[in-house]
């Protein structure tokens, strides 16, 4: 059995912050886990270094489930994004080690491939409708079969999903939170024209998605869902905040537009009612924020019983280590739906060399033993951690709102 001899946190910021856990064993094999919690990175780093690493030394690295239960039950204070991201990093690193010891890619340990490749969706952004459509056309030319459309809202200076950099949306770049201004009525008027134009230009063979980013009330979301029905969106995401899971009942009663939620969830318990009552179609939880591969499998199995498929979060606030883990998970899962794909910068890819590939709108985790992703520690050390926040949002009268 591989015995854990050391574990440490590696901070790096090749354009944005990433937290990585590296677990070493006496057999010279090591594993990696992503522990990045966008905007709160150091909290997870400390949780790992100060409270988790000392408990790992000397343990059998093969006992993934037991270590998961030890960290979850042993914390006493259960769940929450910091705790669950820390547990996820350990869990992911242990799957990586198990794969390397077995000489098999992680998806083989999860039951083997359930499909040839993983359908991914890209981001199309633009300050105006026309810019967004052009961005979507570039995605289609790259081979994407599914595209998320986010467009600037006429009358609002800036909004979620719209970037100053062409085709690349990266919100967490401010030393203190940037303040955006929001108007629901202006937004609601702007969405349908984007979908209408996208169908005219891109046709019907491509899946179109949209992220509402928790900004509507249930009745407003119901209206948007109905208005978008003629354009057959693949989903609308985070239509309303989900702390109160019953919120989704109202949306569901009014529209057949598929609903996705859960990138900010960290546990199966965050989605219990949503799944049991079949209030959603896609669950967005992913490896790093939802307790690792071990917990995400549990969530996906539960979802499968209620016709809910997965649609893992895959923005650039998750490192290539999480992306690799998500792809192994996606490939193996019977009730996989879609995977978000927001390519990392060349700087990030150089710090995290990886075996996963993109071809014609599909991704594959590759066949290297373990996760097939590494970290170049020398290069990583060149990019120092830099404090960064996500933006906040206020209504036009100054009221604090959901971002
Ligand atoms: O669906 C998404 O990719 C987004 O909601 C981002 O992950 C979020 O804004 C944090 O950067
Ligand atoms: Mg989202």
Short mmCIF file of C-alpha atoms and ligand atoms in Angstrom, two decimals:
data_model
loop_
_atom_site.label_atom_id
_atom_site.label_comp_id
_atom_site.label_asym_id
_atom_site.label_seq_id
_atom_site.Cartn_x
_atom_site.Cartn_y
_atom_site.Cartn_z
CA UNK A 1 0.00 0.00 0.00
CA UNK A 2 1.24 3.52 -0.77
CA UNK A 3 1.72 5.36 2.52
CA UNK A 4 1.25 9.14 2.61
CA UNK A 5 4.59 10.70 3.57
CA UNK A 6 3.89 14.35 2.86
CA UNK A 7 1.38 16.83 1.55
CA UNK A 8 1.66 20.51 0.74
CA UNK A 9 -0.23 23.37 -0.78
CA UNK A 10 1.14 25.10 -3.89
CA UNK A 11 -0.10 28.63 -4.64
CA UNK A 12 0.40 30.01 -8.10
CA UNK A 13 -1.06 32.87 -10.12
CA UNK A 14 -0.38 32.52 -13.86
CA UNK A 15 -2.86 35.31 -14.64
CA UNK A 16 -5.25 34.18 -11.90
CA UNK A 17 -4.93 32.34 -8.58
CA UNK A 18 -4.88 28.57 -8.26
CA UNK A 19 -4.47 26.46 -5.12
CA UNK A 20 -3.16 22.93 -5.62
CA UNK A 21 -2.62 20.15 -3.10
CA UNK A 22 0.22 17.72 -3.76
CA UNK A 23 0.19 14.46 -1.79
CA UNK A 24 3.36 12.36 -1.76
CA UNK A 25 3.73 8.66 -0.93
CA UNK A 26 6.59 6.42 0.15
CA UNK A 27 6.55 4.73 -3.27
CA UNK A 28 7.59 7.98 -4.92
CA UNK A 29 4.17 8.41 -6.52
CA UNK A 30 2.34 11.68 -5.94
CA UNK A 31 -1.16 12.95 -6.64
CA UNK A 32 -2.65 16.38 -7.32
CA UNK A 33 -5.92 17.95 -6.23
CA UNK A 34 -7.42 21.35 -7.07
CA UNK A 35 -8.42 23.44 -4.03
CA UNK A 36 -9.21 26.75 -5.74
CA UNK A 37 -12.12 28.71 -4.23
CA UNK A 38 -12.35 31.84 -6.38
CA UNK A 39 -11.91 35.01 -4.30
CA UNK A 40 -11.38 33.10 -1.01
CA UNK A 41 -8.29 31.07 -1.99
CA UNK A 42 -6.22 31.47 1.17
CA UNK A 43 -9.00 30.18 3.43
CA UNK A 44 -8.82 26.75 1.77
CA UNK A 45 -5.00 26.85 1.69
CA UNK A 46 -4.95 27.41 5.46
CA UNK A 47 -7.66 24.79 6.08
CA UNK A 48 -5.48 22.26 4.29
CA UNK A 49 -2.07 23.24 5.66
CA UNK A 50 -3.14 23.88 9.24
CA UNK A 51 -5.94 21.38 9.77
CA UNK A 52 -5.86 18.58 7.18
CA UNK A 53 -2.26 17.82 6.19
CA UNK A 54 -1.16 16.79 9.73
CA UNK A 55 -3.96 14.19 9.77
CA UNK A 56 -2.90 12.64 6.46
CA UNK A 57 0.67 11.67 7.23
CA UNK A 58 1.16 7.92 7.62
CA UNK A 59 -2.23 6.96 6.18
CA UNK A 60 -2.82 4.38 3.45
CA UNK A 61 -3.38 6.44 0.29
CA UNK A 62 -5.59 3.69 -1.14
CA UNK A 63 -8.29 4.21 1.49
CA UNK A 64 -10.03 7.03 -0.36
CA UNK A 65 -13.52 6.53 1.06
CA UNK A 66 -12.27 6.16 4.63
CA UNK A 67 -10.18 9.33 4.39
CA UNK A 68 -13.17 11.18 2.89
CA UNK A 69 -15.37 10.09 5.81
CA UNK A 70 -12.63 10.93 8.31
CA UNK A 71 -12.32 14.50 6.97
CA UNK A 72 -16.08 15.04 6.61
CA UNK A 73 -17.30 13.53 9.87
CA UNK A 74 -14.12 14.39 11.73
CA UNK A 75 -14.47 18.13 11.06
CA UNK A 76 -17.68 18.09 13.12
CA UNK A 77 -18.66 21.37 11.34
CA UNK A 78 -20.00 19.82 8.18
CA UNK A 79 -20.21 21.08 4.60
CA UNK A 80 -19.57 24.62 3.36
CA UNK A 81 -17.39 25.65 0.40
CA UNK A 82 -14.11 25.91 2.36
CA UNK A 83 -14.37 22.50 4.05
CA UNK A 84 -15.68 20.75 0.94
CA UNK A 85 -13.04 22.25 -1.36
CA UNK A 86 -10.32 21.11 1.04
CA UNK A 87 -11.79 17.58 1.19
CA UNK A 88 -12.10 17.63 -2.61
CA UNK A 89 -8.42 18.41 -3.03
CA UNK A 90 -7.42 15.44 -0.87
CA UNK A 91 -9.91 13.14 -2.59
CA UNK A 92 -8.82 14.16 -6.10
CA UNK A 93 -5.15 13.68 -5.26
CA UNK A 94 -5.86 10.21 -3.85
CA UNK A 95 -7.71 9.14 -7.05
CA UNK A 96 -4.71 10.41 -9.00
CA UNK A 97 -2.39 8.27 -6.86
CA UNK A 98 -4.62 5.19 -7.14
CA UNK A 99 -4.64 5.53 -10.93
CA UNK A 100 -0.86 5.89 -11.08
CA UNK A 101 -0.35 2.84 -8.84
CA UNK A 102 -2.78 0.80 -10.98
CA UNK A 103 -1.27 2.12 -14.21
CA UNK A 104 -4.75 3.19 -15.36
CA UNK A 105 -6.44 6.49 -16.16
CA UNK A 106 -8.91 7.46 -13.42
CA UNK A 107 -11.97 6.97 -15.67
CA UNK A 108 -11.08 3.26 -15.85
CA UNK A 109 -11.26 3.05 -12.06
CA UNK A 110 -14.70 4.68 -12.18
CA UNK A 111 -16.12 1.91 -14.35
CA UNK A 112 -14.60 2.73 -17.71
CA UNK A 113 -15.78 4.97 -20.53
CA UNK A 114 -19.54 5.27 -21.01
CA UNK A 115 -19.06 7.27 -24.23
CA UNK A 116 -16.39 8.13 -26.78
CA UNK A 117 -15.93 11.72 -25.68
CA UNK A 118 -17.31 14.49 -23.50
CA UNK A 119 -19.62 17.11 -25.07
CA UNK A 120 -18.50 20.58 -23.95
CA UNK A 121 -19.93 24.07 -24.30
CA UNK A 122 -17.97 27.21 -24.97
CA UNK A 123 -18.51 30.83 -23.91
CA UNK A 124 -19.56 33.48 -26.41
CA UNK A 125 -19.51 37.01 -24.99
CA UNK A 126 -19.90 40.47 -26.42
CA UNK A 127 -20.67 44.00 -25.34
CA UNK A 128 -23.39 44.13 -28.02
CA UNK A 129 -25.72 41.59 -29.62
CA UNK A 130 -23.69 41.60 -32.84
CA UNK A 131 -20.40 41.09 -30.98
CA UNK A 132 -21.92 38.15 -29.11
CA UNK A 133 -23.12 36.56 -32.33
CA UNK A 134 -19.66 37.03 -33.88
CA UNK A 135 -18.09 35.42 -30.83
CA UNK A 136 -20.55 32.51 -31.14
CA UNK A 137 -19.62 32.13 -34.82
CA UNK A 138 -15.95 31.87 -33.85
CA UNK A 139 -16.89 29.12 -31.35
CA UNK A 140 -18.83 27.26 -34.02
CA UNK A 141 -15.85 27.53 -36.38
CA UNK A 142 -13.63 25.96 -33.70
CA UNK A 143 -16.02 22.97 -33.74
CA UNK A 144 -18.09 23.61 -30.60
CA UNK A 145 -21.50 21.91 -30.75
CA UNK A 146 -22.81 23.88 -27.76
CA UNK A 147 -22.36 27.58 -27.04
CA UNK A 148 -23.27 29.77 -24.07
CA UNK A 149 -24.48 33.24 -25.07
CA UNK A 150 -23.88 36.23 -22.75
CA UNK A 151 -24.39 39.71 -24.12
CA UNK A 152 -24.13 43.27 -22.85
CA UNK A 153 -27.41 44.83 -21.73
CA UNK A 154 -28.31 48.08 -23.53
CA UNK A 155 -28.35 50.88 -20.96
CA UNK A 156 -26.05 49.09 -18.46
CA UNK A 157 -22.34 49.95 -18.43
CA UNK A 158 -21.17 46.41 -17.69
CA UNK A 159 -22.68 43.08 -16.83
CA UNK A 160 -21.90 39.49 -15.91
CA UNK A 161 -20.27 37.43 -18.63
CA UNK A 162 -19.15 40.34 -20.79
CA UNK A 163 -15.47 40.93 -21.02
CA UNK A 164 -13.13 43.63 -22.17
CA UNK A 165 -10.96 40.91 -23.70
CA UNK A 166 -12.27 39.35 -26.90
CA UNK A 167 -13.79 35.90 -26.27
CA UNK A 168 -12.29 35.62 -22.84
CA UNK A 169 -14.29 36.30 -19.71
CA UNK A 170 -12.28 36.60 -16.50
CA UNK A 171 -14.07 38.46 -13.75
CA UNK A 172 -11.84 37.97 -10.69
CA UNK A 173 -9.18 40.53 -11.50
CA UNK A 174 -9.70 43.33 -9.00
CA UNK A 175 -7.74 44.08 -5.83
CA UNK A 176 -11.05 45.08 -4.26
CA UNK A 177 -14.51 44.07 -5.54
CA UNK A 178 -15.64 45.96 -8.66
CA UNK A 179 -19.19 47.34 -8.44
CA UNK A 180 -21.57 46.64 -11.33
CA UNK A 181 -25.05 48.16 -11.79
CA UNK A 182 -28.06 45.99 -12.56
CA UNK A 183 -31.55 46.44 -13.97
CA UNK A 184 -33.76 43.37 -14.32
CA UNK A 185 -36.17 45.04 -16.74
CA UNK A 186 -33.37 46.14 -19.10
CA UNK A 187 -31.84 42.67 -18.92
CA UNK A 188 -35.09 40.83 -19.60
CA UNK A 189 -35.70 42.92 -22.72
CA UNK A 190 -32.23 42.05 -24.04
CA UNK A 191 -32.10 38.23 -23.91
CA UNK A 192 -34.69 37.09 -26.47
CA UNK A 193 -33.23 39.18 -29.35
CA UNK A 194 -29.84 37.49 -28.80
CA UNK A 195 -31.38 34.01 -29.08
CA UNK A 196 -33.50 35.03 -32.04
CA UNK A 197 -30.46 36.31 -33.94
CA UNK A 198 -28.31 33.34 -32.88
CA UNK A 199 -30.83 30.89 -34.38
CA UNK A 200 -30.95 32.92 -37.62
CA UNK A 201 -27.17 32.98 -37.94
CA UNK A 202 -26.09 29.65 -36.39
CA UNK A 203 -29.09 27.50 -37.25
CA UNK A 204 -30.59 24.71 -35.16
CA UNK A 205 -27.79 22.11 -35.06
CA UNK A 206 -25.92 23.88 -32.29
CA UNK A 207 -27.01 23.87 -28.64
CA UNK A 208 -27.46 27.34 -27.14
CA UNK A 209 -27.13 27.99 -23.41
CA UNK A 210 -27.49 31.02 -21.14
CA UNK A 211 -26.39 31.86 -17.58
CA UNK A 212 -28.80 34.08 -15.58
CA UNK A 213 -26.34 34.14 -12.67
CA UNK A 214 -28.95 34.09 -9.88
CA UNK A 215 -30.47 37.45 -10.84
CA UNK A 216 -34.16 36.79 -11.28
CA UNK A 217 -37.01 36.07 -8.91
CA UNK A 218 -38.80 32.77 -9.58
CA UNK A 219 -41.67 34.47 -11.42
CA UNK A 220 -39.28 36.54 -13.56
CA UNK A 221 -37.32 33.39 -14.36
CA UNK A 222 -40.56 31.64 -15.32
CA UNK A 223 -41.27 34.47 -17.77
CA UNK A 224 -37.78 34.26 -19.28
CA UNK A 225 -38.06 30.48 -19.64
CA UNK A 226 -41.38 30.86 -21.49
CA UNK A 227 -40.07 33.64 -23.74
CA UNK A 228 -37.05 31.54 -24.75
CA UNK A 229 -39.01 28.37 -25.51
CA UNK A 230 -39.32 29.05 -29.26
CA UNK A 231 -35.49 29.08 -29.52
CA UNK A 232 -35.11 25.75 -27.67
CA UNK A 233 -32.25 26.60 -25.33
CA UNK A 234 -30.25 23.63 -24.02
CA UNK A 235 -30.69 25.22 -20.58
CA UNK A 236 -30.94 28.38 -18.60
CA UNK A 237 -28.52 28.32 -15.69
CA UNK A 238 -28.93 29.68 -12.15
CA UNK A 239 -32.27 31.26 -13.03
CA UNK A 240 -32.87 32.24 -9.40
CA UNK A 241 -30.93 31.83 -6.14
CA UNK A 242 -31.30 28.30 -4.80
CA UNK A 243 -30.80 28.57 -1.06
CA UNK A 244 -34.54 27.95 -0.96
CA UNK A 245 -34.77 24.96 -3.27
CA UNK A 246 -38.56 25.27 -3.50
CA UNK A 247 -37.98 28.45 -5.56
CA UNK A 248 -37.65 26.21 -8.59
CA UNK A 249 -41.18 24.81 -8.26
CA UNK A 250 -42.67 28.03 -9.58
CA UNK A 251 -40.32 28.21 -12.58
CA UNK A 252 -41.01 24.55 -13.38
CA UNK A 253 -44.77 25.03 -13.33
CA UNK A 254 -44.52 27.63 -16.10
CA UNK A 255 -41.88 26.57 -18.58
CA UNK A 256 -40.45 23.60 -20.46
CA UNK A 257 -37.08 25.34 -20.88
CA UNK A 258 -34.55 23.02 -19.19
CA UNK A 259 -33.06 24.30 -15.94
CA UNK A 260 -29.49 23.96 -14.65
CA UNK A 261 -28.24 25.00 -11.24
CA UNK A 262 -25.54 24.28 -8.70
CA UNK A 263 -22.09 25.61 -9.60
CA UNK A 264 -21.95 27.10 -6.08
CA UNK A 265 -23.29 23.96 -4.36
CA UNK A 266 -20.90 21.93 -2.25
CA UNK A 267 -22.97 18.95 -1.17
CA UNK A 268 -25.70 16.56 -2.27
CA UNK A 269 -27.78 18.16 0.47
CA UNK A 270 -27.81 21.48 -1.42
CA UNK A 271 -29.68 19.72 -4.22
CA UNK A 272 -31.78 17.12 -2.40
CA UNK A 273 -35.19 18.71 -2.95
CA UNK A 274 -34.30 20.02 -6.41
CA UNK A 275 -33.45 16.49 -7.51
CA UNK A 276 -36.10 14.53 -5.63
CA UNK A 277 -38.90 16.74 -6.93
CA UNK A 278 -37.34 16.82 -10.41
CA UNK A 279 -37.27 20.61 -10.35
CA UNK A 280 -34.09 20.77 -12.46
CA UNK A 281 -32.64 18.98 -15.49
CA UNK A 282 -28.90 19.51 -14.94
CA UNK A 283 -26.80 19.67 -11.79
CA UNK A 284 -23.76 21.96 -12.12
CA UNK A 285 -21.73 20.90 -9.06
CA UNK A 286 -18.14 20.03 -9.87
CA UNK A 287 -15.19 18.19 -8.38
CA UNK A 288 -13.36 20.96 -6.52
CA UNK A 289 -16.28 22.64 -4.75
CA UNK A 290 -18.39 19.55 -4.08
CA UNK A 291 -16.16 17.22 -2.10
CA UNK A 292 -14.15 15.61 -4.88
CA UNK A 293 -14.80 12.70 -7.21
CA UNK A 294 -16.07 10.55 -4.33
CA UNK A 295 -18.87 12.91 -3.33
CA UNK A 296 -19.73 13.99 -6.86
CA UNK A 297 -20.29 10.35 -7.85
CA UNK A 298 -22.73 10.01 -4.96
CA UNK A 299 -24.56 13.15 -6.08
CA UNK A 300 -24.67 11.95 -9.71
CA UNK A 301 -26.02 8.51 -8.76
CA UNK A 302 -28.80 10.16 -6.76
CA UNK A 303 -29.52 12.52 -9.67
CA UNK A 304 -29.71 9.59 -12.12
CA UNK A 305 -32.66 8.15 -10.17
CA UNK A 306 -34.60 11.36 -10.87
CA UNK A 307 -33.73 11.99 -14.54
CA UNK A 308 -31.26 14.73 -13.69
CA UNK A 309 -28.05 14.81 -15.71
CA UNK A 310 -24.74 16.49 -14.96
CA UNK A 311 -23.39 19.75 -16.38
CA UNK A 312 -20.20 20.35 -14.41
CA UNK A 313 -18.93 23.87 -13.86
CA UNK A 314 -15.75 24.42 -15.88
CA UNK A 315 -14.87 28.10 -15.76
CA UNK A 316 -11.23 29.22 -15.53
CA UNK A 317 -11.59 29.67 -11.77
CA UNK A 318 -11.11 25.89 -11.66
CA UNK A 319 -7.57 24.75 -12.41
CA UNK A 320 -6.57 22.22 -15.09
CA UNK A 321 -6.36 19.68 -12.24
CA UNK A 322 -10.12 20.04 -11.67
CA UNK A 323 -10.76 20.04 -15.42
CA UNK A 324 -8.91 16.73 -15.78
CA UNK A 325 -10.80 15.20 -12.84
CA UNK A 326 -14.14 16.42 -14.24
CA UNK A 327 -13.38 14.87 -17.64
CA UNK A 328 -12.60 11.45 -16.12
CA UNK A 329 -15.84 11.70 -14.15
CA UNK A 330 -17.86 12.85 -17.20
CA UNK A 331 -16.52 10.11 -19.44
CA UNK A 332 -17.47 7.36 -17.01
CA UNK A 333 -20.88 8.57 -15.89
CA UNK A 334 -24.14 7.08 -17.27
CA UNK A 335 -26.14 10.29 -16.68
CA UNK A 336 -23.60 12.77 -18.03
CA UNK A 337 -25.19 15.78 -19.74
CA UNK A 338 -22.61 18.36 -20.79
CA UNK A 339 -19.35 19.89 -19.51
CA UNK A 340 -18.49 23.60 -19.44
CA UNK A 341 -15.21 24.41 -21.22
CA UNK A 342 -13.53 27.74 -20.87
CA UNK A 343 -9.96 27.26 -22.12
CA UNK A 344 -7.19 28.38 -19.76
CA UNK A 345 -4.55 30.86 -20.86
CA UNK A 346 -1.29 29.59 -22.35
CA UNK A 347 0.46 30.66 -19.11
CA UNK A 348 -1.87 28.46 -17.04
CA UNK A 349 -1.54 25.51 -19.42
CA UNK A 350 2.26 25.76 -19.16
CA UNK A 351 2.13 25.55 -15.35
CA UNK A 352 -0.25 22.56 -15.52
CA UNK A 353 0.79 20.29 -18.43
CA UNK A 354 -2.06 17.89 -19.16
CA UNK A 355 -3.15 14.99 -21.34
CA UNK A 356 -6.75 16.10 -21.96
CA UNK A 357 -7.65 17.13 -25.48
CA UNK A 358 -10.32 19.03 -27.41
CA UNK A 359 -11.48 17.98 -30.87
CA UNK A 360 -14.66 18.95 -32.76
CA UNK A 361 -16.59 20.08 -29.69
CA UNK A 362 -15.68 17.00 -27.64
CA UNK A 363 -13.05 16.52 -24.95
CA UNK A 364 -11.22 13.45 -23.68
CA UNK A 365 -9.17 13.10 -20.48
CA UNK A 366 -6.42 11.10 -22.20
CA UNK A 367 -5.00 7.73 -21.19
CA UNK A 368 -2.09 8.53 -18.90
CA UNK A 369 -2.22 6.75 -15.53
CA UNK A 370 -4.05 8.81 -12.89
CA UNK A 371 -5.57 12.17 -13.85
CA UNK A 372 -3.00 12.89 -16.56
CA UNK A 373 -2.20 16.36 -15.27
CA UNK A 374 0.97 17.67 -13.62
CA UNK A 375 2.29 20.88 -12.09
CA UNK A 376 5.59 22.50 -13.08
CA UNK A 377 6.56 23.70 -9.62
CA UNK A 378 9.48 25.81 -10.78
CA UNK A 379 7.29 27.70 -13.20
CA UNK A 380 4.43 27.88 -10.67
CA UNK A 381 6.77 29.59 -8.18
CA UNK A 382 7.31 32.44 -10.64
CA UNK A 383 3.68 33.55 -10.35
CA UNK A 384 3.03 34.95 -6.90
CA UNK A 385 -0.44 34.91 -5.32
CA UNK A 386 -2.26 38.18 -5.93
CA UNK A 387 -5.42 39.10 -4.02
CA UNK A 388 -8.42 39.10 -6.36
CA UNK A 389 -12.16 39.47 -5.89
CA UNK A 390 -15.24 38.69 -7.92
CA UNK A 391 -17.41 41.75 -8.68
CA UNK A 392 -20.54 42.75 -6.73
CA UNK A 393 -23.79 44.07 -8.13
CA UNK A 394 -26.13 46.90 -7.11
CA UNK A 395 -29.51 47.97 -8.47
CA UNK A 396 -29.67 51.39 -10.10
CA UNK A 397 -30.87 52.93 -6.80
CA UNK A 398 -27.84 51.51 -4.96
CA UNK A 399 -29.47 48.43 -3.40
CA UNK A 400 -27.05 45.54 -2.96
CA UNK A 401 -28.05 42.75 -5.36
CA UNK A 402 -26.98 39.28 -6.54
CA UNK A 403 -23.97 39.21 -8.87
O1 LIG B 1 -21.06 29.53 -15.27
C1 LIG B 1 -19.95 30.06 -15.06
O2 LIG B 1 -18.94 29.65 -15.60
C2 LIG B 1 -19.87 31.25 -14.18
O3 LIG B 1 -21.00 31.43 -13.46
C3 LIG B 1 -18.58 31.55 -13.47
O4 LIG B 1 -18.00 30.43 -13.06
C4 LIG B 1 -18.72 32.43 -12.26
O5 LIG B 1 -19.13 33.66 -12.71
C5 LIG B 1 -17.45 32.57 -11.45
O6 LIG B 1 -16.42 33.11 -12.23
MG1 LIG B 2 -22.54 30.01 -14.01
#
